GROMACS .gro file of N, CA and C in nm:
model
  462
    1UNK      N    1   0.181   0.448   1.780
    1UNK     CA    2   0.166   0.355   1.672
    1UNK      C    3   0.272   0.245   1.686
    2UNK      N    4   0.239   0.122   1.647
    2UNK     CA    5   0.339   0.017   1.653
    2UNK      C    6   0.452   0.047   1.555
    3UNK      N    7   0.567  -0.003   1.589
    3UNK     CA    8   0.680   0.018   1.499
    3UNK      C    9   0.683  -0.093   1.395
    4UNK      N   10   0.752  -0.067   1.289
    4UNK     CA   11   0.763  -0.162   1.180
    4UNK      C   12   0.844  -0.284   1.224
    5UNK      N   13   0.828  -0.394   1.150
    5UNK     CA   14   0.902  -0.516   1.179
    5UNK      C   15   1.052  -0.496   1.166
    6UNK      N   16   1.093  -0.427   1.063
    6UNK     CA   17   1.234  -0.408   1.037
    6UNK      C   18   1.253  -0.290   0.942
    7UNK      N   19   1.375  -0.237   0.933
    7UNK     CA   20   1.397  -0.126   0.840
    7UNK      C   21   1.394  -0.173   0.696
    8UNK      N   22   1.381  -0.079   0.606
    8UNK     CA   23   1.375  -0.107   0.463
    8UNK      C   24   1.500  -0.181   0.417
    9UNK      N   25   1.478  -0.283   0.337
    9UNK     CA   26   1.586  -0.359   0.274
    9UNK      C   27   1.572  -0.343   0.125
   10UNK      N   28   1.680  -0.313   0.058
   10UNK     CA   29   1.676  -0.299  -0.087
   10UNK      C   30   1.732  -0.426  -0.148
   11UNK      N   31   1.649  -0.496  -0.224
   11UNK     CA   32   1.689  -0.622  -0.285
   11UNK      C   33   1.704  -0.604  -0.435
   12UNK      N   34   1.757  -0.495  -0.476
   12UNK     CA   35   1.775  -0.465  -0.618
   12UNK      C   36   1.923  -0.474  -0.651
   13UNK      N   37   1.952  -0.500  -0.777
   13UNK     CA   38   2.092  -0.500  -0.819
   13UNK      C   39   2.149  -0.358  -0.819
   14UNK      N   40   2.062  -0.259  -0.814
   14UNK     CA   41   2.106  -0.120  -0.813
   14UNK      C   42   2.037  -0.046  -0.699
   15UNK      N   43   2.078  -0.072  -0.574
   15UNK     CA   44   2.010  -0.008  -0.460
   15UNK      C   45   2.002   0.144  -0.477
   16UNK      N   46   1.882   0.193  -0.466
   16UNK     CA   47   1.854   0.337  -0.470
   16UNK      C   48   1.896   0.406  -0.598
   17UNK      N   49   1.950   0.334  -0.694
   17UNK     CA   50   1.999   0.402  -0.814
   17UNK      C   51   1.888   0.430  -0.914
   18UNK      N   52   1.772   0.368  -0.898
   18UNK     CA   53   1.662   0.392  -0.990
   18UNK      C   54   1.577   0.507  -0.936
   19UNK      N   55   1.582   0.621  -1.000
   19UNK     CA   56   1.508   0.737  -0.947
   19UNK      C   57   1.357   0.716  -0.944
   20UNK      N   58   1.304   0.631  -1.031
   20UNK     CA   59   1.160   0.602  -1.030
   20UNK      C   60   1.121   0.534  -0.900
   21UNK      N   61   1.200   0.435  -0.863
   21UNK     CA   62   1.173   0.360  -0.740
   21UNK      C   63   1.190   0.451  -0.618
   22UNK      N   64   1.298   0.525  -0.616
   22UNK     CA   65   1.323   0.614  -0.502
   22UNK      C   66   1.213   0.718  -0.487
   23UNK      N   67   1.161   0.770  -0.599
   23UNK     CA   68   1.051   0.867  -0.594
   23UNK      C   69   0.928   0.805  -0.527
   24UNK      N   70   0.896   0.681  -0.563
   24UNK     CA   71   0.781   0.613  -0.503
   24UNK      C   72   0.804   0.589  -0.354
   25UNK      N   73   0.924   0.541  -0.318
   25UNK     CA   74   0.955   0.515  -0.177
   25UNK      C   75   0.942   0.643  -0.093
   26UNK      N   76   1.001   0.751  -0.142
   26UNK     CA   77   0.995   0.877  -0.070
   26UNK      C   78   0.850   0.927  -0.058
   27UNK      N   79   0.775   0.912  -0.166
   27UNK     CA   80   0.636   0.956  -0.165
   27UNK      C   81   0.558   0.884  -0.056
   28UNK      N   82   0.565   0.752  -0.053
   28UNK     CA   83   0.487   0.676   0.043
   28UNK      C   84   0.538   0.688   0.186
   29UNK      N   85   0.668   0.695   0.202
   29UNK     CA   86   0.722   0.707   0.338
   29UNK      C   87   0.691   0.842   0.401
   30UNK      N   88   0.662   0.942   0.320
   30UNK     CA   89   0.636   1.077   0.371
   30UNK      C   90   0.495   1.126   0.341
   31UNK      N   91   0.407   1.038   0.296
   31UNK     CA   92   0.274   1.077   0.249
   31UNK      C   93   0.191   1.149   0.354
   32UNK      N   94   0.142   1.266   0.316
   32UNK     CA   95   0.051   1.347   0.398
   32UNK      C   96  -0.068   1.386   0.309
   33UNK      N   97  -0.177   1.422   0.371
   33UNK     CA   98  -0.295   1.463   0.294
   33UNK      C   99  -0.262   1.578   0.199
   34UNK      N  100  -0.174   1.665   0.239
   34UNK     CA  101  -0.137   1.780   0.154
   34UNK      C  102  -0.061   1.738   0.028
   35UNK      N  103  -0.010   1.615   0.024
   35UNK     CA  104   0.065   1.568  -0.093
   35UNK      C  105  -0.025   1.519  -0.205
   36UNK      N  106  -0.153   1.507  -0.181
   36UNK     CA  107  -0.243   1.450  -0.281
   36UNK      C  108  -0.253   1.536  -0.407
   37UNK      N  109  -0.224   1.663  -0.395
   37UNK     CA  110  -0.227   1.750  -0.513
   37UNK      C  111  -0.107   1.725  -0.605
   38UNK      N  112  -0.008   1.649  -0.557
   38UNK     CA  113   0.112   1.623  -0.636
   38UNK      C  114   0.120   1.478  -0.684
   39UNK      N  115   0.009   1.408  -0.685
   39UNK     CA  116   0.009   1.268  -0.731
   39UNK      C  117   0.064   1.253  -0.872
   40UNK      N  118   0.047   1.356  -0.955
   40UNK     CA  119   0.094   1.346  -1.093
   40UNK      C  120   0.246   1.343  -1.104
   41UNK      N  121   0.317   1.367  -0.997
   41UNK     CA  122   0.463   1.353  -0.998
   41UNK      C  123   0.503   1.205  -0.991
   42UNK      N  124   0.413   1.122  -0.935
   42UNK     CA  125   0.442   0.981  -0.914
   42UNK      C  126   0.363   0.893  -1.011
   43UNK      N  127   0.237   0.929  -1.036
   43UNK     CA  128   0.146   0.850  -1.119
   43UNK      C  129   0.117   0.922  -1.251
   44UNK      N  130   0.110   0.844  -1.361
   44UNK     CA  131   0.071   0.908  -1.486
   44UNK      C  132  -0.081   0.924  -1.491
   45UNK      N  133  -0.128   1.006  -1.584
   45UNK     CA  134  -0.269   1.044  -1.588
   45UNK      C  135  -0.364   0.925  -1.601
   46UNK      N  136  -0.321   0.819  -1.666
   46UNK     CA  137  -0.407   0.702  -1.688
   46UNK      C  138  -0.371   0.583  -1.599
   47UNK      N  139  -0.297   0.607  -1.492
   47UNK     CA  140  -0.257   0.499  -1.401
   47UNK      C  141  -0.377   0.418  -1.355
   48UNK      N  142  -0.355   0.287  -1.345
   48UNK     CA  143  -0.457   0.202  -1.284
   48UNK      C  144  -0.409   0.166  -1.143
   49UNK      N  145  -0.504   0.159  -1.052
   49UNK     CA  146  -0.475   0.128  -0.911
   49UNK      C  147  -0.577   0.026  -0.865
   50UNK      N  148  -0.526  -0.081  -0.802
   50UNK     CA  149  -0.616  -0.184  -0.751
   50UNK      C  150  -0.566  -0.232  -0.616
   51UNK      N  151  -0.659  -0.244  -0.522
   51UNK     CA  152  -0.633  -0.304  -0.393
   51UNK      C  153  -0.753  -0.394  -0.360
   52UNK      N  154  -0.757  -0.457  -0.243
   52UNK     CA  155  -0.870  -0.547  -0.215
   52UNK      C  156  -1.008  -0.480  -0.217
   53UNK      N  157  -1.015  -0.348  -0.208
   53UNK     CA  158  -1.144  -0.279  -0.202
   53UNK      C  159  -1.173  -0.187  -0.319
   54UNK      N  160  -1.073  -0.156  -0.399
   54UNK     CA  161  -1.089  -0.057  -0.505
   54UNK      C  162  -1.023  -0.104  -0.634
   55UNK      N  163  -1.079  -0.059  -0.743
   55UNK     CA  164  -1.015  -0.074  -0.873
   55UNK      C  165  -1.052   0.048  -0.955
   56UNK      N  166  -0.953   0.136  -0.975
   56UNK     CA  167  -0.981   0.264  -1.039
   56UNK      C  168  -0.874   0.294  -1.142
   57UNK      N  169  -0.903   0.395  -1.224
   57UNK     CA  170  -0.806   0.441  -1.322
   57UNK      C  171  -0.808   0.594  -1.324
   58UNK      N  172  -0.688   0.651  -1.332
   58UNK     CA  173  -0.673   0.796  -1.341
   58UNK      C  174  -0.642   0.861  -1.208
   59UNK      N  175  -0.570   0.970  -1.216
   59UNK     CA  176  -0.526   1.041  -1.096
   59UNK      C  177  -0.643   1.089  -1.009
   60UNK      N  178  -0.750   1.146  -1.063
   60UNK     CA  179  -0.860   1.189  -0.975
   60UNK      C  180  -0.918   1.074  -0.892
   61UNK      N  181  -0.932   0.956  -0.951
   61UNK     CA  182  -0.987   0.841  -0.878
   61UNK      C  183  -0.888   0.791  -0.773
   62UNK      N  184  -0.759   0.789  -0.805
   62UNK     CA  185  -0.658   0.749  -0.707
   62UNK      C  186  -0.653   0.850  -0.593
   63UNK      N  187  -0.659   0.977  -0.627
   63UNK     CA  188  -0.659   1.083  -0.526
   63UNK      C  189  -0.777   1.065  -0.431
   64UNK      N  190  -0.892   1.029  -0.484
   64UNK     CA  191  -1.012   1.008  -0.401
   64UNK      C  192  -0.989   0.896  -0.298
   65UNK      N  193  -0.925   0.787  -0.339
   65UNK     CA  194  -0.897   0.677  -0.247
   65UNK      C  195  -0.808   0.724  -0.132
   66UNK      N  196  -0.702   0.796  -0.165
   66UNK     CA  197  -0.612   0.844  -0.061
   66UNK      C  198  -0.678   0.951   0.027
   67UNK      N  199  -0.759   1.036  -0.032
   67UNK     CA  200  -0.830   1.137   0.048
   67UNK      C  201  -0.922   1.069   0.148
   68UNK      N  202  -0.991   0.965   0.104
   68UNK     CA  203  -1.078   0.890   0.195
   68UNK      C  204  -0.997   0.825   0.306
   69UNK      N  205  -0.880   0.773   0.273
   69UNK     CA  206  -0.792   0.713   0.374
   69UNK      C  207  -0.759   0.815   0.483
   70UNK      N  208  -0.724   0.937   0.444
   70UNK     CA  209  -0.689   1.040   0.542
   70UNK      C  210  -0.811   1.087   0.621
   71UNK      N  211  -0.930   1.082   0.561
   71UNK     CA  212  -1.052   1.121   0.632
   71UNK      C  213  -1.098   1.014   0.731
   72UNK      N  214  -1.087   0.887   0.692
   72UNK     CA  215  -1.144   0.778   0.771
   72UNK      C  216  -1.049   0.723   0.879
   73UNK      N  217  -0.920   0.743   0.863
   73UNK     CA  218  -0.823   0.682   0.954
   73UNK      C  219  -0.742   0.788   1.026
   74UNK      N  220  -0.695   0.753   1.145
   74UNK     CA  221  -0.610   0.844   1.220
   74UNK      C  222  -0.464   0.810   1.193
   75UNK      N  223  -0.388   0.912   1.159
   75UNK     CA  224  -0.243   0.904   1.138
   75UNK      C  225  -0.200   0.788   1.049
   76UNK      N  226  -0.259   0.773   0.929
   76UNK     CA  227  -0.214   0.664   0.843
   76UNK      C  228  -0.073   0.690   0.791
   77UNK      N  229   0.006   0.583   0.790
   77UNK     CA  230   0.142   0.597   0.737
   77UNK      C  231   0.193   0.462   0.688
   78UNK      N  232   0.279   0.469   0.588
   78UNK     CA  233   0.340   0.350   0.530
   78UNK      C  234   0.486   0.343   0.572
   79UNK      N  235   0.530   0.222   0.602
   79UNK     CA  236   0.671   0.195   0.625
   79UNK      C  237   0.712   0.095   0.518
   80UNK      N  238   0.799   0.138   0.430
   80UNK     CA  239   0.843   0.052   0.321
   80UNK      C  240   0.950  -0.043   0.374
   81UNK      N  241   0.935  -0.172   0.342
   81UNK     CA  242   1.025  -0.273   0.398
   81UNK      C  243   1.123  -0.329   0.296
   82UNK      N  244   1.074  -0.390   0.191
   82UNK     CA  245   1.160  -0.456   0.093
   82UNK      C  246   1.131  -0.400  -0.046
   83UNK      N  247   1.234  -0.396  -0.128
   83UNK     CA  248   1.222  -0.343  -0.263
   83UNK      C  249   1.293  -0.436  -0.359
   84UNK      N  250   1.224  -0.474  -0.465
   84UNK     CA  251   1.286  -0.550  -0.573
   84UNK      C  252   1.246  -0.480  -0.702
   85UNK      N  253   1.346  -0.443  -0.782
   85UNK     CA  254   1.318  -0.371  -0.906
   85UNK      C  255   1.397  -0.432  -1.020
   86UNK      N  256   1.331  -0.442  -1.133
   86UNK     CA  257   1.395  -0.495  -1.255
   86UNK      C  258   1.323  -0.433  -1.373
   87UNK      N  259   1.397  -0.370  -1.462
   87UNK     CA  260   1.336  -0.312  -1.581
   87UNK      C  261   1.231  -0.209  -1.544
   88UNK      N  262   1.110  -0.226  -1.599
   88UNK     CA  263   1.003  -0.129  -1.573
   88UNK      C  264   0.909  -0.173  -1.461
   89UNK      N  265   0.952  -0.272  -1.380
   89UNK     CA  266   0.866  -0.322  -1.273
   89UNK      C  267   0.934  -0.314  -1.138
   90UNK      N  268   0.851  -0.308  -1.036
   90UNK     CA  269   0.900  -0.299  -0.899
   90UNK      C  270   0.803  -0.370  -0.807
   91UNK      N  271   0.854  -0.445  -0.711
   91UNK     CA  272   0.773  -0.506  -0.605
   91UNK      C  273   0.820  -0.446  -0.473
   92UNK      N  274   0.724  -0.405  -0.393
   92UNK     CA  275   0.752  -0.347  -0.262
   92UNK      C  276   0.676  -0.423  -0.156
   93UNK      N  277   0.735  -0.443  -0.039
   93UNK     CA  278   0.656  -0.485   0.076
   93UNK      C  279   0.653  -0.370   0.173
   94UNK      N  280   0.544  -0.363   0.249
   94UNK     CA  281   0.523  -0.248   0.335
   94UNK      C  282   0.436  -0.286   0.455
   95UNK      N  283   0.443  -0.202   0.556
   95UNK     CA  284   0.351  -0.206   0.669
   95UNK      C  285   0.272  -0.076   0.665
   96UNK      N  286   0.142  -0.089   0.680
   96UNK     CA  287   0.053   0.027   0.684
   96UNK      C  288   0.001   0.039   0.827
   97UNK      N  289   0.036   0.149   0.892
   97UNK     CA  290  -0.004   0.175   1.030
   97UNK      C  291  -0.114   0.280   1.031
   98UNK      N  292  -0.214   0.262   1.117
   98UNK     CA  293  -0.318   0.363   1.130
   98UNK      C  294  -0.397   0.338   1.258
   99UNK      N  295  -0.472   0.439   1.297
   99UNK     CA  296  -0.563   0.426   1.410
   99UNK      C  297  -0.706   0.433   1.360
  100UNK      N  298  -0.793   0.359   1.430
  100UNK     CA  299  -0.936   0.363   1.397
  100UNK      C  300  -1.012   0.306   1.515
  101UNK      N  301  -1.117   0.376   1.555
  101UNK     CA  302  -1.200   0.328   1.665
  101UNK      C  303  -1.124   0.313   1.795
  102UNK      N  304  -1.026   0.398   1.817
  102UNK     CA  305  -0.949   0.392   1.941
  102UNK      C  306  -0.847   0.281   1.946
  103UNK      N  307  -0.829   0.210   1.836
  103UNK     CA  308  -0.731   0.101   1.831
  103UNK      C  309  -0.624   0.133   1.728
  104UNK      N  310  -0.507   0.075   1.748
  104UNK     CA  311  -0.399   0.085   1.651
  104UNK      C  312  -0.401  -0.040   1.563
  105UNK      N  313  -0.381  -0.020   1.434
  105UNK     CA  314  -0.389  -0.128   1.337
  105UNK      C  315  -0.260  -0.134   1.256
  106UNK      N  316  -0.229  -0.253   1.208
  106UNK     CA  317  -0.114  -0.274   1.122
  106UNK      C  318  -0.155  -0.373   1.013
  107UNK      N  319  -0.137  -0.334   0.890
  107UNK     CA  320  -0.162  -0.422   0.776
  107UNK      C  321  -0.030  -0.440   0.702
  108UNK      N  322   0.006  -0.565   0.680
  108UNK     CA  323   0.128  -0.596   0.604
  108UNK      C  324   0.086  -0.632   0.462
  109UNK      N  325   0.152  -0.573   0.364
  109UNK     CA  326   0.115  -0.601   0.226
  109UNK      C  327   0.230  -0.581   0.130
  110UNK      N  328   0.196  -0.593   0.003
  110UNK     CA  329   0.293  -0.577  -0.104
  110UNK      C  330   0.228  -0.502  -0.219
  111UNK      N  331   0.309  -0.436  -0.298
  111UNK     CA  332   0.261  -0.364  -0.417
  111UNK      C  333   0.346  -0.403  -0.537
  112UNK      N  334   0.277  -0.422  -0.648
  112UNK     CA  335   0.343  -0.442  -0.777
  112UNK      C  336   0.324  -0.313  -0.855
  113UNK      N  337   0.433  -0.255  -0.900
  113UNK     CA  338   0.429  -0.131  -0.978
  113UNK      C  339   0.489  -0.157  -1.115
  114UNK      N  340   0.432  -0.091  -1.213
  114UNK     CA  341   0.489  -0.089  -1.348
  114UNK      C  342   0.505   0.058  -1.385
  115UNK      N  343   0.623   0.092  -1.436
  115UNK     CA  344   0.652   0.230  -1.473
  115UNK      C  345   0.630   0.250  -1.622
  116UNK      N  346   0.574   0.363  -1.657
  116UNK     CA  347   0.556   0.400  -1.797
  116UNK      C  348   0.684   0.457  -1.855
  117UNK      N  349   0.680   0.491  -1.982
  117UNK     CA  350   0.798   0.544  -2.053
  117UNK      C  351   0.850   0.673  -1.990
  118UNK      N  352   0.760   0.751  -1.928
  118UNK     CA  353   0.804   0.878  -1.868
  118UNK      C  354   0.853   0.861  -1.724
  119UNK      N  355   0.857   0.737  -1.673
  119UNK     CA  356   0.909   0.711  -1.539
  119UNK      C  357   0.807   0.716  -1.428
  120UNK      N  358   0.684   0.753  -1.461
  120UNK     CA  359   0.580   0.754  -1.357
  120UNK      C  360   0.508   0.619  -1.353
  121UNK      N  361   0.442   0.593  -1.242
  121UNK     CA  362   0.371   0.467  -1.224
  121UNK      C  363   0.251   0.462  -1.318
  122UNK      N  364   0.242   0.355  -1.395
  122UNK     CA  365   0.126   0.336  -1.484
  122UNK      C  366   0.033   0.226  -1.431
  123UNK      N  367   0.086   0.138  -1.348
  123UNK     CA  368   0.006   0.033  -1.286
  123UNK      C  369   0.050   0.016  -1.142
  124UNK      N  370  -0.048   0.013  -1.051
  124UNK     CA  371  -0.020  -0.007  -0.909
  124UNK      C  372  -0.122  -0.108  -0.859
  125UNK      N  373  -0.075  -0.224  -0.815
  125UNK     CA  374  -0.165  -0.325  -0.760
  125UNK      C  375  -0.114  -0.366  -0.624
  126UNK      N  376  -0.202  -0.351  -0.524
  126UNK     CA  377  -0.168  -0.391  -0.387
  126UNK      C  378  -0.218  -0.531  -0.360
  127UNK      N  379  -0.137  -0.605  -0.287
  127UNK     CA  380  -0.172  -0.740  -0.245
  127UNK      C  381  -0.162  -0.746  -0.093
  128UNK      N  382  -0.273  -0.774  -0.030
  128UNK     CA  383  -0.274  -0.801   0.113
  128UNK      C  384  -0.400  -0.879   0.145
  129UNK      N  385  -0.391  -0.958   0.249
  129UNK     CA  386  -0.499  -1.049   0.286
  129UNK      C  387  -0.599  -0.975   0.375
  130UNK      N  388  -0.709  -0.930   0.314
  130UNK     CA  389  -0.809  -0.855   0.390
  130UNK      C  390  -0.867  -0.938   0.503
  131UNK      N  391  -0.885  -1.069   0.482
  131UNK     CA  392  -0.940  -1.155   0.587
  131UNK      C  393  -0.847  -1.159   0.707
  132UNK      N  394  -0.720  -1.188   0.684
  132UNK     CA  395  -0.626  -1.200   0.796
  132UNK      C  396  -0.590  -1.066   0.856
  133UNK      N  397  -0.564  -0.968   0.772
  133UNK     CA  398  -0.513  -0.840   0.821
  133UNK      C  399  -0.621  -0.748   0.877
  134UNK      N  400  -0.747  -0.771   0.840
  134UNK     CA  401  -0.852  -0.679   0.880
  134UNK      C  402  -0.972  -0.750   0.940
  135UNK      N  403  -1.038  -0.834   0.863
  135UNK     CA  404  -1.164  -0.894   0.908
  135UNK      C  405  -1.149  -0.978   1.034
  136UNK      N  406  -1.040  -1.055   1.046
  136UNK     CA  407  -1.021  -1.140   1.164
  136UNK      C  408  -1.004  -1.059   1.291
  137UNK      N  409  -0.973  -0.932   1.279
  137UNK     CA  410  -0.950  -0.847   1.396
  137UNK      C  411  -1.076  -0.774   1.441
  138UNK      N  412  -1.184  -0.786   1.363
  138UNK     CA  413  -1.311  -0.722   1.399
  138UNK      C  414  -1.387  -0.814   1.494
  139UNK      N  415  -1.459  -0.759   1.592
  139UNK     CA  416  -1.522  -0.842   1.695
  139UNK      C  417  -1.616  -0.951   1.642
  140UNK      N  418  -1.723  -0.919   1.575
  140UNK     CA  419  -1.821  -1.018   1.532
  140UNK      C  420  -1.773  -1.092   1.407
  141UNK      N  421  -1.735  -1.017   1.305
  141UNK     CA  422  -1.689  -1.077   1.181
  141UNK      C  423  -1.564  -1.160   1.205
  142UNK      N  424  -1.478  -1.112   1.294
  142UNK     CA  425  -1.352  -1.182   1.322
  142UNK      C  426  -1.373  -1.322   1.374
  143UNK      N  427  -1.471  -1.340   1.462
  143UNK     CA  428  -1.499  -1.474   1.515
  143UNK      C  429  -1.539  -1.569   1.402
  144UNK      N  430  -1.623  -1.522   1.313
  144UNK     CA  431  -1.665  -1.603   1.199
  144UNK      C  432  -1.547  -1.634   1.107
  145UNK      N  433  -1.466  -1.534   1.079
  145UNK     CA  434  -1.351  -1.555   0.990
  145UNK      C  435  -1.251  -1.653   1.050
  146UNK      N  436  -1.226  -1.641   1.180
  146UNK     CA  437  -1.134  -1.734   1.246
  146UNK      C  438  -1.190  -1.876   1.243
  147UNK      N  439  -1.321  -1.892   1.263
  147UNK     CA  440  -1.385  -2.023   1.257
  147UNK      C  441  -1.371  -2.082   1.116
  148UNK      N  442  -1.401  -2.000   1.013
  148UNK     CA  443  -1.388  -2.046   0.876
  148UNK      C  444  -1.245  -2.089   0.844
  149UNK      N  445  -1.150  -2.013   0.893
  149UNK     CA  446  -1.009  -2.045   0.870
  149UNK      C  447  -0.975  -2.180   0.933
  150UNK      N  448  -1.022  -2.202   1.056
  150UNK     CA  449  -0.997  -2.331   1.122
  150UNK      C  450  -1.060  -2.445   1.045
  151UNK      N  451  -1.182  -2.423   0.995
  151UNK     CA  452  -1.251  -2.528   0.920
  151UNK      C  453  -1.180  -2.561   0.790
  152UNK      N  454  -1.131  -2.459   0.723
  152UNK     CA  455  -1.061  -2.480   0.597
  152UNK      C  456  -0.928  -2.550   0.618
  153UNK      N  457  -0.867  -2.529   0.735
  153UNK     CA  458  -0.739  -2.591   0.765
  153UNK      C  459  -0.750  -2.734   0.812
  154UNK      N  460  -0.869  -2.782   0.839
  154UNK     CA  461  -0.888  -2.918   0.891
  154UNK      C  462  -0.870  -3.022   0.783
   0.00000   0.00000   0.00000
């Protein structure tokens, strides 16, 4: 698998001192399929989760997304890069590494988290450019996406 761009940088006024943030970082940096039964340690029961392909609420629905990730991809893993935390919110940047179709893939993205009163994640929204990070790398669709990008930039 490709290596990450750089090691994690903490851009918080209290590096690693927020146990909520550290719990999320540890969870994602060590995530395995067997950890899906413990999502309630990180996410509250009514957490909302949104990424470019999904918008769900509740631990069972979030668990389903991660279970599908482990079923569909080879060796998926997150490398957490940057962390900014203030009050009940946190922004993370990350690299997502995985294999699929005999190729190695890397998606760079960011997550906005909001913590509930009990310290667990109540809102998780991922931001990443599906066109640039995924579609442009596909053989047929990629050619079209690259052409569209060139046209829009003219």
